[in-house]
Short mmCIF file of C-alpha atoms in Angstrom, two decimals:
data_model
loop_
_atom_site.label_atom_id
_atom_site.label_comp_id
_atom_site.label_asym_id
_atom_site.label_seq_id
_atom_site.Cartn_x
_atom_site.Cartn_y
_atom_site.Cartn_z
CA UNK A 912 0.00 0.00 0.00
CA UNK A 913 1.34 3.07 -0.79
CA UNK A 914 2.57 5.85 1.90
CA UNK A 915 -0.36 8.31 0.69
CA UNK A 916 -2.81 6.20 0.89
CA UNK A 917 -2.37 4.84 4.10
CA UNK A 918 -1.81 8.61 5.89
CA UNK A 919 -5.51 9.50 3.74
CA UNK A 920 -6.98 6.41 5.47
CA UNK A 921 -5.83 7.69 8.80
CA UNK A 922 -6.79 11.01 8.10
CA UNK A 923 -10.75 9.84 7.27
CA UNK A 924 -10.53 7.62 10.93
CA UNK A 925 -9.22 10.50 13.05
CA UNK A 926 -12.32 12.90 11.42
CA UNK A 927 -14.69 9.89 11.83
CA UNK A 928 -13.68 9.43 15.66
CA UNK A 929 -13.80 13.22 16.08
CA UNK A 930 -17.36 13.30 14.88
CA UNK A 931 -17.92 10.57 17.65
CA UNK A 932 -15.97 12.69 20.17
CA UNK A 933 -18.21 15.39 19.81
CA UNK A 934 -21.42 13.58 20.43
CA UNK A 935 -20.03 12.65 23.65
CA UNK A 936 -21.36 14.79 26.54
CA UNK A 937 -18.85 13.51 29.29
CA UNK A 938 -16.02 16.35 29.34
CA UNK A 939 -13.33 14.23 30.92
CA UNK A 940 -14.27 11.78 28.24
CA UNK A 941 -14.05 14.28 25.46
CA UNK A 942 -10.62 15.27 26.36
CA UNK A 943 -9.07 12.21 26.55
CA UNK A 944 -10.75 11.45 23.50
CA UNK A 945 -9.39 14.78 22.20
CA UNK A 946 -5.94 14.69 23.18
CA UNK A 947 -5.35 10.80 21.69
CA UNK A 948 -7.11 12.19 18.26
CA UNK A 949 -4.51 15.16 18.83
CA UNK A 950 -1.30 12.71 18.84
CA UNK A 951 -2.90 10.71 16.05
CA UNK A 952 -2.57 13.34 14.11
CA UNK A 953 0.51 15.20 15.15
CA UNK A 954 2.04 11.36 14.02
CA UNK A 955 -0.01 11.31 10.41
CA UNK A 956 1.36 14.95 9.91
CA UNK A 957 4.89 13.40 10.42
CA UNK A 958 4.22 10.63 8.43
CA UNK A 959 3.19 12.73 5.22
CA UNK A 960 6.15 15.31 6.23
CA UNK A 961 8.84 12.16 5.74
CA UNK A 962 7.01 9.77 3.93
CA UNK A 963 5.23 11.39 1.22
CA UNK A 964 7.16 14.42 0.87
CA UNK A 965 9.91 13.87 1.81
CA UNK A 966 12.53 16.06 0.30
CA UNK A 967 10.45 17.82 -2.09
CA UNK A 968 8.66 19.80 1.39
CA UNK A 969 10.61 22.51 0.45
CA UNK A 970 8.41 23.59 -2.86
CA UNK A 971 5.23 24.10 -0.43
CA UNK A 972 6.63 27.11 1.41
CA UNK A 973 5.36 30.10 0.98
CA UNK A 974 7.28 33.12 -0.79
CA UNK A 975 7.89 36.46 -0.25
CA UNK A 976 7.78 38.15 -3.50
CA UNK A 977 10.75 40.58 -2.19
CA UNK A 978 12.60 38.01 -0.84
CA UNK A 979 14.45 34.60 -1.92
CA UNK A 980 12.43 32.26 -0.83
CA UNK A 981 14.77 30.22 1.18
CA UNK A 982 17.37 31.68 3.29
CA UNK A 983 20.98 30.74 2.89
CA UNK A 984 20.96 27.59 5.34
CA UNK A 985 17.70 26.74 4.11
CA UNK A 986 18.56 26.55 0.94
CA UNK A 987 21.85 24.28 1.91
CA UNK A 988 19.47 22.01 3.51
CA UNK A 989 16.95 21.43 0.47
CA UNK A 990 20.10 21.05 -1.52
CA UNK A 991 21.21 17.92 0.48
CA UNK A 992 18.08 16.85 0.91
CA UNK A 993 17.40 16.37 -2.47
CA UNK A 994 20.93 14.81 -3.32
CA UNK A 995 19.82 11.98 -0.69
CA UNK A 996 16.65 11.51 -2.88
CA UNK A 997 18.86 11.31 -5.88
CA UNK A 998 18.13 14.52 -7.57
CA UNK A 999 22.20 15.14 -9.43
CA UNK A 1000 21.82 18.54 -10.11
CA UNK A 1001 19.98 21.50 -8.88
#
């Protein structure tokens, strides 16, 4: 199974059990509920950050249209990031 569609399967059971959460009228309940849904998906955010993106992360930020997009050192690290994924040349 491939890494984006597992994470997209997650995703649909985390909203799923939220929907359930919020039915319930118990507020310890809720939270507990709440903060396990909460480390679900601090962990499926991870996942698609290393898994599916990987490397390539670094097109989705956002740009200043006065500045480079990337600082010097953040720059550097796209650049070896994307040798480890095999891209030769920038």
């Amino acid at each position: 199974q491939a890494p984006l569609s597992g994470i997209l399967q997650e995703f649909e059971r985390i909203q799923r059990e939220q929907r359930e959460a919020n039915a319930c009228t118990e507020r310890q309940e809720w939270w507990e509920r709440r903060s396990r849904l909460d480390l679900r998906m601090q962990s499926l955010i991870q996942s698609l950050d290393s898994e599916v993106l990987g490397c390539w992360r670094g097109l989705l930020l956002p740009r200043d249209p006065g500045n480079s997009p990337l600082d010097e050192q953040e720059l550097s690290q796209l650049l070896q990031e994307l040798r480890e994924c095999g891209w030769d040349r920038p």
